[in-house]
PDB file of C-alpha atoms in Angstrom:
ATOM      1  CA  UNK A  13     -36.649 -68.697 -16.000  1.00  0.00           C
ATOM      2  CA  UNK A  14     -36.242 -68.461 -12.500  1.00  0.00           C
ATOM      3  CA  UNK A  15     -32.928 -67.105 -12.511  1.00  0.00           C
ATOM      4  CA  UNK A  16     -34.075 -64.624 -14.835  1.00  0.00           C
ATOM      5  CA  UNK A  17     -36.922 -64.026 -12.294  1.00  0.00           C
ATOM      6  CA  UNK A  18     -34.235 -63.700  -9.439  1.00  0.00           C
ATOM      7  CA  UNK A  19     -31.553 -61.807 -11.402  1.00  0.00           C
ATOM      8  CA  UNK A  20     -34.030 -58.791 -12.251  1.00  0.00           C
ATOM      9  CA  UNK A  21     -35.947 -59.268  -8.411  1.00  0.00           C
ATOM     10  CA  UNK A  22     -32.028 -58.165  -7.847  1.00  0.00           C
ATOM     11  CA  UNK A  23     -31.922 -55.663 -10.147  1.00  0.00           C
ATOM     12  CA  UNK A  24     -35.036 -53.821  -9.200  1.00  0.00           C
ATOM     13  CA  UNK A  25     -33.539 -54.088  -4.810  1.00  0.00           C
ATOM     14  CA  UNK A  26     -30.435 -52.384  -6.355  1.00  0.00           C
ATOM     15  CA  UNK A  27     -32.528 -49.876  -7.787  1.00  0.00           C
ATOM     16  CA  UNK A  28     -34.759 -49.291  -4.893  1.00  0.00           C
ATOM     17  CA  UNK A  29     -31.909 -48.981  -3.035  1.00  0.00           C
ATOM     18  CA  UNK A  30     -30.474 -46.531  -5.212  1.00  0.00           C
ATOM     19  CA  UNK A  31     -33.447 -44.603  -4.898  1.00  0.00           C
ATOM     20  CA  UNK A  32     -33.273 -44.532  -1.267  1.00  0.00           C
ATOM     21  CA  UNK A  33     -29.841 -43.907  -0.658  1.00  0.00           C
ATOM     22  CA  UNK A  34     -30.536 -40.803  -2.761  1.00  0.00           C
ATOM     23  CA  UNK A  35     -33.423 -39.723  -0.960  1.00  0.00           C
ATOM     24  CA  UNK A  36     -31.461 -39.817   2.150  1.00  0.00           C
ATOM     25  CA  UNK A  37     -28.800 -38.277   1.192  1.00  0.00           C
ATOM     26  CA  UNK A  38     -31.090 -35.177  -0.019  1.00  0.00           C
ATOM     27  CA  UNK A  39     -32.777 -35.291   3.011  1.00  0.00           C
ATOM     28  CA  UNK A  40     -29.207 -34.973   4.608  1.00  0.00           C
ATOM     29  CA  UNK A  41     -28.211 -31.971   3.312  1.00  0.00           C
ATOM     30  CA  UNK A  42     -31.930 -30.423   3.762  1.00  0.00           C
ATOM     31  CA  UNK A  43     -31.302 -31.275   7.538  1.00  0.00           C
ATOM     32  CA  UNK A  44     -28.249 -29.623   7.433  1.00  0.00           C
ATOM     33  CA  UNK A  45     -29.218 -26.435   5.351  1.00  0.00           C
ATOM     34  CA  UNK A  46     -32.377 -26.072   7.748  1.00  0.00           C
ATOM     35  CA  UNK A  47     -29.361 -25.890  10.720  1.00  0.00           C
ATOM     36  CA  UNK A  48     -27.433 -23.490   9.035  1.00  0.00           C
ATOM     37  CA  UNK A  49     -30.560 -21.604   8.382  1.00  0.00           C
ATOM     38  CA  UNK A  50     -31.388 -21.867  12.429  1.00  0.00           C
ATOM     39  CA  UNK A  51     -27.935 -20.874  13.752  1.00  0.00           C
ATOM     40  CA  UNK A  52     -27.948 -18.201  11.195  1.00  0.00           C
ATOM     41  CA  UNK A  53     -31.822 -16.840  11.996  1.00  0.00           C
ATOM     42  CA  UNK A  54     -29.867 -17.048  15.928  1.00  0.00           C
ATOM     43  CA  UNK A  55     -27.151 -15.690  15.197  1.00  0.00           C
ATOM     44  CA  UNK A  56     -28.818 -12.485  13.871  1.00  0.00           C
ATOM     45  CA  UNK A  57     -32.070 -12.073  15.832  1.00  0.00           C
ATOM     46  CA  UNK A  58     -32.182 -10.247  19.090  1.00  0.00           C
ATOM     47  CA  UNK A  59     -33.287 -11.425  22.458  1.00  0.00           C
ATOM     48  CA  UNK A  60     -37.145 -10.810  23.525  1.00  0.00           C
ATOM     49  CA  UNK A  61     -37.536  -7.684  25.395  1.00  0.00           C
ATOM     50  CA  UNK A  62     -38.503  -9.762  28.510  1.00  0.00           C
ATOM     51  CA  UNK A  63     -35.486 -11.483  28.372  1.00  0.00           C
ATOM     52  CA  UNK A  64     -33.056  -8.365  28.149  1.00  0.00           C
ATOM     53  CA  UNK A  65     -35.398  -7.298  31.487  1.00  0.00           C
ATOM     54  CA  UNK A  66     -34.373 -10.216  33.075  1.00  0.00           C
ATOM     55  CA  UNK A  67     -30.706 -10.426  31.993  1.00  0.00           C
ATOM     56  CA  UNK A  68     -30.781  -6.501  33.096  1.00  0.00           C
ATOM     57  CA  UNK A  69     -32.277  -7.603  36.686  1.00  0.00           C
ATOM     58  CA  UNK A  70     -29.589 -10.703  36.914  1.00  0.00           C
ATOM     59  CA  UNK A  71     -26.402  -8.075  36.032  1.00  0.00           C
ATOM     60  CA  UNK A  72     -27.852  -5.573  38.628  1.00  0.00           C
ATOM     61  CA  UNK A  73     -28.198  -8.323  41.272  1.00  0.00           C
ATOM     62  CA  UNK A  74     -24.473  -9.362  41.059  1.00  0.00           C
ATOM     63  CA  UNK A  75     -23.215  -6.005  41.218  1.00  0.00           C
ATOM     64  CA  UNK A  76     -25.233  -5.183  44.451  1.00  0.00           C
ATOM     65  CA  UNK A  77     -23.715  -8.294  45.467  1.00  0.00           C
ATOM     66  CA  UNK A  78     -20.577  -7.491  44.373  1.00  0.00           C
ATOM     67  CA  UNK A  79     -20.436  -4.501  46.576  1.00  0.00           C
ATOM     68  CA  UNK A  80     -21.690  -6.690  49.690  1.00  0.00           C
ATOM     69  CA  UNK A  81     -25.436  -6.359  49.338  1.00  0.00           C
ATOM     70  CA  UNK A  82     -28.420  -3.159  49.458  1.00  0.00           C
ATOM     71  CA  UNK A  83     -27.315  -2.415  52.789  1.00  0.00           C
ATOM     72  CA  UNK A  84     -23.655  -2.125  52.175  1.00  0.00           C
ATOM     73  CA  UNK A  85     -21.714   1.336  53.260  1.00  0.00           C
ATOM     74  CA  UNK A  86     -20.371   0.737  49.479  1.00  0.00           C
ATOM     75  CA  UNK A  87     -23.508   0.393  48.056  1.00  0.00           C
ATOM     76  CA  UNK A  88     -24.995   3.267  49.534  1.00  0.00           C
ATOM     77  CA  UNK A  89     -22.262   5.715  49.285  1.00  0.00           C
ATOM     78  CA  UNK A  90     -22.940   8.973  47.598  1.00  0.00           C
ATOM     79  CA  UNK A  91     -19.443  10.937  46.407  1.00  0.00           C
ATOM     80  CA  UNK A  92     -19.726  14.967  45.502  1.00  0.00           C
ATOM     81  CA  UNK A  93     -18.348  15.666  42.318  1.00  0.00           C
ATOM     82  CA  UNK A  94     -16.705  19.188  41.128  1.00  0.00           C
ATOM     83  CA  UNK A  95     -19.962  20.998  40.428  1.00  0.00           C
ATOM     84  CA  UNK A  96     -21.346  19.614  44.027  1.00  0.00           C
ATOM     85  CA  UNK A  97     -23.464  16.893  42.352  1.00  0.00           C
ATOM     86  CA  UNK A  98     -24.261  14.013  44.425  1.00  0.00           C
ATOM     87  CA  UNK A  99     -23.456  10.592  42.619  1.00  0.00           C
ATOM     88  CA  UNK A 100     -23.308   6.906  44.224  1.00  0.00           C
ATOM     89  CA  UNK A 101     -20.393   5.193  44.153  1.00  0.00           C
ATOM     90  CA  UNK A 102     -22.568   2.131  43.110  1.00  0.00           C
ATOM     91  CA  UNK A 103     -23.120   3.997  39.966  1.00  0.00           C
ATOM     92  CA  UNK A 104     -19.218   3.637  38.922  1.00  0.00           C
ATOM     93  CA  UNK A 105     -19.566  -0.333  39.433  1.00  0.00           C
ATOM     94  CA  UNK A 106     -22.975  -0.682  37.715  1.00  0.00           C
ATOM     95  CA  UNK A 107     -20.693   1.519  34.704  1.00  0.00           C
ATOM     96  CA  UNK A 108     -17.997  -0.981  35.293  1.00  0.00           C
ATOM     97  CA  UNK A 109     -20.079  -3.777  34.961  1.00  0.00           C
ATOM     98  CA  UNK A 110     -21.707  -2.018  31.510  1.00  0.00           C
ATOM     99  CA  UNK A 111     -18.453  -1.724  29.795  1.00  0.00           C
ATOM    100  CA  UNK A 112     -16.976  -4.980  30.168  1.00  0.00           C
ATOM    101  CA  UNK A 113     -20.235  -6.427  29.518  1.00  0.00           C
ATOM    102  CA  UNK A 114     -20.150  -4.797  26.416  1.00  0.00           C
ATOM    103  CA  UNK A 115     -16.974  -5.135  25.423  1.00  0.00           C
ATOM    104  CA  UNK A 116     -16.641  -8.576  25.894  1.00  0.00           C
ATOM    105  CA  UNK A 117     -19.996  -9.196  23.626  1.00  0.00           C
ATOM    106  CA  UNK A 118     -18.788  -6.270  21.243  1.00  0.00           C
ATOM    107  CA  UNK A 119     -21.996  -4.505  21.854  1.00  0.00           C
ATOM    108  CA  UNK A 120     -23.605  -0.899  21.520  1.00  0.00           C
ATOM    109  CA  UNK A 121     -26.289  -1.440  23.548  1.00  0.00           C
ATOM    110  CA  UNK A 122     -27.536  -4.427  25.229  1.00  0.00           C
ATOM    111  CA  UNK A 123     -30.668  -4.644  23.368  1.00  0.00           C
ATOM    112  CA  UNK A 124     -28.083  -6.219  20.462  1.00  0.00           C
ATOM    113  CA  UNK A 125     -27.175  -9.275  22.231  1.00  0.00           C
ATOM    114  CA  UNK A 126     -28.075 -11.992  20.114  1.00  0.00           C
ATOM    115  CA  UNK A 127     -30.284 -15.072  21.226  1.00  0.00           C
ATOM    116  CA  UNK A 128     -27.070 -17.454  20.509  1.00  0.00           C
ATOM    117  CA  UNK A 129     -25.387 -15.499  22.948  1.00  0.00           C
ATOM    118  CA  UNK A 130     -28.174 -15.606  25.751  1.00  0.00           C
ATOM    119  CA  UNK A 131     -26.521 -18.805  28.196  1.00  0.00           C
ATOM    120  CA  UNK A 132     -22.888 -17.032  27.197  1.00  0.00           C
ATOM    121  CA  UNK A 133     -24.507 -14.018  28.487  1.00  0.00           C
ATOM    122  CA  UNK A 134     -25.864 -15.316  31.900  1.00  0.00           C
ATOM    123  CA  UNK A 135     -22.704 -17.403  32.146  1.00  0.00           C
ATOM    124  CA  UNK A 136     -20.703 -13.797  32.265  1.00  0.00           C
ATOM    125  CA  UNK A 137     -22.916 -12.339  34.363  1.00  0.00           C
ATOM    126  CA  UNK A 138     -22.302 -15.253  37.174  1.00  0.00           C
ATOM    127  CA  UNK A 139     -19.119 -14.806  37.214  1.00  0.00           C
ATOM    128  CA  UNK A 140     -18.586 -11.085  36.778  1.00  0.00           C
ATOM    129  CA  UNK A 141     -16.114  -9.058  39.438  1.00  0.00           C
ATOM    130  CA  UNK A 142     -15.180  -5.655  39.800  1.00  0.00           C
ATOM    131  CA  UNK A 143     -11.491  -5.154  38.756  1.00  0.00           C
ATOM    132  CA  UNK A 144      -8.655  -4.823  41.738  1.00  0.00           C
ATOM    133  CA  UNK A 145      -9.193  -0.888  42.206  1.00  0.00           C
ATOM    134  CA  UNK A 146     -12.870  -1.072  42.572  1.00  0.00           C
ATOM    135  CA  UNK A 147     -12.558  -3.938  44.964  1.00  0.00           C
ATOM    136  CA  UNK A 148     -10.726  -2.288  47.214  1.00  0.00           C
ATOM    137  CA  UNK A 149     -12.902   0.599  47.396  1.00  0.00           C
ATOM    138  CA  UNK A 150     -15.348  -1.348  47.913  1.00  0.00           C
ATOM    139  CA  UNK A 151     -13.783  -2.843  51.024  1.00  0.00           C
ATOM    140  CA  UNK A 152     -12.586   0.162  52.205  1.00  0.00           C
ATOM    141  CA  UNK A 153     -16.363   1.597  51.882  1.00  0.00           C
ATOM    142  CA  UNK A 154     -17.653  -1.647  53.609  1.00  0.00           C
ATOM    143  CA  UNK A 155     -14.950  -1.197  56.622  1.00  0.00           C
ATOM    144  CA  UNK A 156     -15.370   2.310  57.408  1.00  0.00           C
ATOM    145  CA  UNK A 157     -17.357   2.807  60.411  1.00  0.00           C
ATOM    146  CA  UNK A 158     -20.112   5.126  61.338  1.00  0.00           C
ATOM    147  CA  UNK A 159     -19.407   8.156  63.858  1.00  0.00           C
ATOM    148  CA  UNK A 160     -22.838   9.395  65.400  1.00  0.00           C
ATOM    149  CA  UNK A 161     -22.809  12.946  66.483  1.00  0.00           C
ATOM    150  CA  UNK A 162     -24.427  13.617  69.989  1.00  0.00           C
ATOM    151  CA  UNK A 163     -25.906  16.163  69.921  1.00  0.00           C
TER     152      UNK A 163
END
């Protein structure tokens, strides 16, 4: 009788564990269908307002920076254009800095970066340069020196 006892005290473990195993395993594939769900939700919802503001403020800082700071000749360089419009010459980097920004997040405005892409983002930003040609204007800005008139 005991072995009777024993045999089905082994049956009903098996079952339990049957039981369990299967409960785990659903729980399993919940987990994983609730991270597909998040990545997805991420993947497709844009940033907070406050945080486009303050990727908007980080881009502008490294091009100022870029160009050698607010009190750089480049950065304060105004160019006339055909019609005898003033522009800055800051303005061409800040465009620079626009389209490869949104090229390289395939973007239409920056109000459609994702939230996945939010460190990516900031990680560009870091280490964003002006191409070759701009570079060199900028130097050549930075080096030229200023005449004073007397008089």
């Amino acid at each position: 009788m005991n072995e009777l006892t024993t045999t089905q005290q082994l049956i009903e473990m098996s079952k339990m564990q049957t039981v369990t195993l299967e409960k785990v395993d659903n729980l399993e594939k919940g987990l994983l269908q609730a991270q597909n769900d998040i990545q997805e939700i991420m993947d497709t919802s844009y940033l907070h307002p406050g945080i486009i503001n303050m990727i908007t403020k980080k881009r502008r800082k490294r091009v100022i920076d870029c160009m050698g700071g607010k009190s750089a000749k480049a950065y304060k360089t105004f160019k006339v254009d055909e019609e005898g419009r003033k522009h800055r010459f800051s303005s061409e980097v800040f465009r620079e800095m626009e389209l490869d920004f949104k090229a390289e997040f395939d973007l239409n405005s920056y109000a459609e970066l994702s939230k996945s892409k939010k460190e990516e983002a900031l990680e560009y930003i870091a280490m964003w340069e002006p191409c070759t040609n701009t570079k060199r204007k900028i130097n050549l800005l930075n080096k030229q020196t200023e005449l004073e008139l007397i008089g």
